[in-house]
């Protein structure tokens, strides 16, 4: 066994084998995989092994398309062929118009990745799958690429090809410990000796947290028992003359695929059960849980109704084994938060179908520092301190019970709620607030018009439309108050703080005390990595000269990792997170200055405290840092308050605002207003696939700076010209917003993709942002939006339809 290698992958299932294989495809041959038992001895060996091309984001569709292409290549390899039934097709059923509308959106989204789905009616579903009944059925989504694969053969083939290029695989080699050294390299301790390496990858399947504990981390991954059975031969299958398509049924919570002359039928029962919460036996390998068909009888009855042939056939085999889930159902593929040179590829509940693509994207991140797609949807850092295994188990149960039911826009399911709250959460609830969730934080979404108000779930504008319009109108004409909790806040101190930020940001960095600036951080490829406000606070009794670095709530772990990774040992720079210690109260509207002046000492006039100023002060008697910045396009103040004083500050603002008719507003109003102003959201419009020039941020780039992270790559990209341009669109309909991922068409060709969409109540326009082909980015260019199957006219608009000169924020 090697004593030194570049990378050690721990785990020999689909996750580990795919990562090893793709590392060799990226040019690394000095890599090792260690497996405690035999390859595929965990969840992989008993997988139902369905390989669908269906995904609910473009990244997921792209990685699944890669999996399919790879599996076809391995199937046809004469040296080590893999059993793969490709192209049987698959149907996802629906019995409501809202589900059908969602399928039409996903078809629009997939088209931008070169993937074609069909939305078909009930009769066509039955024609393609002759075993199903059309009772209580509207139709379904057809994926022509659907199929299934032999899991053991797939993993062995990946390992075989990795070995051919120099990788080594050590079976029956349990890992007993992990040690990280001062230079951030690792030693992997095993029962057969130690391996020193630069990088370690946790691909441990359901033993993920046993490995995580060895490096002092806990991953939000929990396992669920999952059962399927294999039937005797069904005569109707032989009579059909073709292989049965795969079936996924959200109506009755089951799936099926052909297995020889019968069917494999799997269940997602409501009376489901988590697994391994109190530890996993060391001897559990190539093993299963006890059969428990009684638990799935209610689901089975629905399957009989949908597929009557099941009632007349025997069962050959029952499988009940663990599968892993995360909080949102998507896997964790990428850097491990808070660790250097440590990655994971875990929580793959659909590992066989997706594993080829996940390993592909992870290998790119390890070798190149970034993948070809923005991978935030699977990034381990999208969950932060609230993400315990206990919470994950609750969300896993909920997700399991809704396996084939996609999330609608603005849908927040109840499990795991109130993970992060502030002293104001119950106060806002008493005021009639409905909450959304941002990085685990309960944030006000809108104020309900009545206590029993419950909007419907669909892809259209819902019943909140008028309530949001009223909140926006209050801000445009009067004054409103909102809480923005969880906002990422990093205090940067030290004499080199500005030099450090100057190196990290692609544009100028404000060094002037009492001023706030906005800047962008790039990756090594010259594309947008992060967005941050930089507020310079002078020394006071609250601290020394310091910078407050502020960014999106979801970026808490991401940005801290990125900044920490770029600190030089000889720099005098210290980073300290204040994210969970402070909360922002946003006071906005033309009367905001009057309210602030009535509850805070000092001169808050436009001359004394102009736009983009920052000052320490008090709201009533509550200490606060006040910034003159706006995400709404109105005169506004961000009031940063320690959580211990938050309620006192809130009461002071509400009391001062009483004379001015102050009202509360929420996140949906903010979303509408930021669209009107041309303000962008991180990981919606600001993604790693595009550089700042393509994203419309050229005014924030200063190429004559001596150097900054990503400058060399950005210069090369600039010389090559843009691949896409981000534009603002006016959508010619009032019934529905443009949804992220939807395709923009011209002459039946996809020419762009929506990133954000919402109605602009102040300008009376249905607005969207999209990356489009550069020759279509000029104001006035016309396109067609595929909006849930309908072709709707879209026109490129001015980037800031509301107050483009920023006169209102300066007032």
PDB file of N, CA and C in Angstrom, residues 2-9 29-33 166-168 170 186 188 195-199:
ATOM      1  N   UNK A   2       0.457   2.241  -0.790  1.00  0.00           N
ATOM      2  CA  UNK A   2       1.207   3.491  -0.858  1.00  0.00           C
ATOM      3  C   UNK A   2       1.271   4.161   0.509  1.00  0.00           C
ATOM      4  N   UNK A   3       2.345   4.864   0.761  1.00  0.00           N
ATOM      5  CA  UNK A   3       2.435   5.667   1.973  1.00  0.00           C
ATOM      6  C   UNK A   3       2.227   7.149   1.672  1.00  0.00           C
ATOM      7  N   UNK A   4       2.210   7.526   0.379  1.00  0.00           N
ATOM      8  CA  UNK A   4       2.020   8.935  -0.013  1.00  0.00           C
ATOM      9  C   UNK A   4       1.283   8.995  -1.337  1.00  0.00           C
ATOM     10  N   UNK A   5       0.260   9.837  -1.401  1.00  0.00           N
ATOM     11  CA  UNK A   5      -0.495  10.022  -2.635  1.00  0.00           C
ATOM     12  C   UNK A   5      -1.070  11.419  -2.646  1.00  0.00           C
ATOM     13  N   UNK A   6      -1.614  11.822  -3.791  1.00  0.00           N
ATOM     14  CA  UNK A   6      -2.136  13.169  -3.903  1.00  0.00           C
ATOM     15  C   UNK A   6      -3.510  13.289  -3.245  1.00  0.00           C
ATOM     16  N   UNK A   7      -4.346  12.270  -3.426  1.00  0.00           N
ATOM     17  CA  UNK A   7      -5.714  12.337  -2.918  1.00  0.00           C
ATOM     18  C   UNK A   7      -6.163  10.958  -2.482  1.00  0.00           C
ATOM     19  N   UNK A   8      -6.830  10.881  -1.332  1.00  0.00           N
ATOM     20  CA  UNK A   8      -7.430   9.634  -0.858  1.00  0.00           C
ATOM     21  C   UNK A   8      -8.935   9.809  -0.827  1.00  0.00           C
ATOM     22  N   UNK A   9      -9.640   8.920  -1.518  1.00  0.00           N
ATOM     23  CA  UNK A   9     -11.095   8.876  -1.523  1.00  0.00           C
ATOM     24  C   UNK A   9     -11.519   7.749  -0.584  1.00  0.00           C
ATOM     25  N   UNK A  29      -3.270  10.906 -11.707  1.00  0.00           N
ATOM     26  CA  UNK A  29      -3.133   9.447 -11.660  1.00  0.00           C
ATOM     27  C   UNK A  29      -2.701   8.956 -10.281  1.00  0.00           C
ATOM     28  N   UNK A  30      -2.076   9.827  -9.507  1.00  0.00           N
ATOM     29  CA  UNK A  30      -1.587   9.438  -8.178  1.00  0.00           C
ATOM     30  C   UNK A  30      -2.700   9.627  -7.153  1.00  0.00           C
ATOM     31  N   UNK A  31      -3.728   8.794  -7.257  1.00  0.00           N
ATOM     32  CA  UNK A  31      -4.894   8.881  -6.374  1.00  0.00           C
ATOM     33  C   UNK A  31      -5.262   7.484  -5.893  1.00  0.00           C
ATOM     34  N   UNK A  32      -5.896   7.442  -4.714  1.00  0.00           N
ATOM     35  CA  UNK A  32      -6.165   6.166  -4.048  1.00  0.00           C
ATOM     36  C   UNK A  32      -7.609   6.155  -3.537  1.00  0.00           C
ATOM     37  N   UNK A  33      -8.246   5.004  -3.620  1.00  0.00           N
ATOM     38  CA  UNK A  33      -9.539   4.780  -2.974  1.00  0.00           C
ATOM     39  C   UNK A  33      -9.375   3.698  -1.926  1.00  0.00           C
ATOM     40  N   UNK A 166      -3.587   4.600 -13.456  1.00  0.00           N
ATOM     41  CA  UNK A 166      -2.639   4.737 -12.361  1.00  0.00           C
ATOM     42  C   UNK A 166      -3.232   4.796 -10.972  1.00  0.00           C
ATOM     43  N   UNK A 167      -4.546   4.953 -10.850  1.00  0.00           N
ATOM     44  CA  UNK A 167      -5.168   4.984  -9.523  1.00  0.00           C
ATOM     45  C   UNK A 167      -5.074   3.611  -8.865  1.00  0.00           C
ATOM     46  N   UNK A 168      -5.120   3.609  -7.547  1.00  0.00           N
ATOM     47  CA  UNK A 168      -5.085   2.343  -6.806  1.00  0.00           C
ATOM     48  C   UNK A 168      -6.297   2.250  -5.896  1.00  0.00           C
ATOM     49  N   UNK A 170      -7.811   0.056  -2.604  1.00  0.00           N
ATOM     50  CA  UNK A 170      -7.497  -0.849  -1.501  1.00  0.00           C
ATOM     51  C   UNK A 170      -8.804  -1.276  -0.830  1.00  0.00           C
ATOM     52  N   UNK A 186      -2.999  15.838   4.938  1.00  0.00           N
ATOM     53  CA  UNK A 186      -3.693  14.873   5.766  1.00  0.00           C
ATOM     54  C   UNK A 186      -2.914  13.565   5.869  1.00  0.00           C
ATOM     55  N   UNK A 188      -4.206   9.666   6.423  1.00  0.00           N
ATOM     56  CA  UNK A 188      -5.342   8.745   6.542  1.00  0.00           C
ATOM     57  C   UNK A 188      -4.829   7.472   7.202  1.00  0.00           C
ATOM     58  N   UNK A 195      -1.555   6.584   5.121  1.00  0.00           N
ATOM     59  CA  UNK A 195      -1.298   7.193   3.818  1.00  0.00           C
ATOM     60  C   UNK A 195      -1.307   8.705   3.998  1.00  0.00           C
ATOM     61  N   UNK A 196      -0.210   9.354   3.685  1.00  0.00           N
ATOM     62  CA  UNK A 196      -0.160  10.811   3.669  1.00  0.00           C
ATOM     63  C   UNK A 196      -0.695  11.307   2.328  1.00  0.00           C
ATOM     64  N   UNK A 197      -1.453  12.404   2.366  1.00  0.00           N
ATOM     65  CA  UNK A 197      -2.030  12.903   1.118  1.00  0.00           C
ATOM     66  C   UNK A 197      -2.279  14.399   1.233  1.00  0.00           C
ATOM     67  N   UNK A 198      -2.458  15.021   0.081  1.00  0.00           N
ATOM     68  CA  UNK A 198      -2.788  16.444   0.058  1.00  0.00           C
ATOM     69  C   UNK A 198      -4.264  16.674   0.339  1.00  0.00           C
ATOM     70  N   UNK A 199      -5.101  15.788  -0.183  1.00  0.00           N
ATOM     71  CA  UNK A 199      -6.543  15.991  -0.163  1.00  0.00           C
ATOM     72  C   UNK A 199      -7.229  14.702   0.257  1.00  0.00           C
TER      73      UNK A 199
END
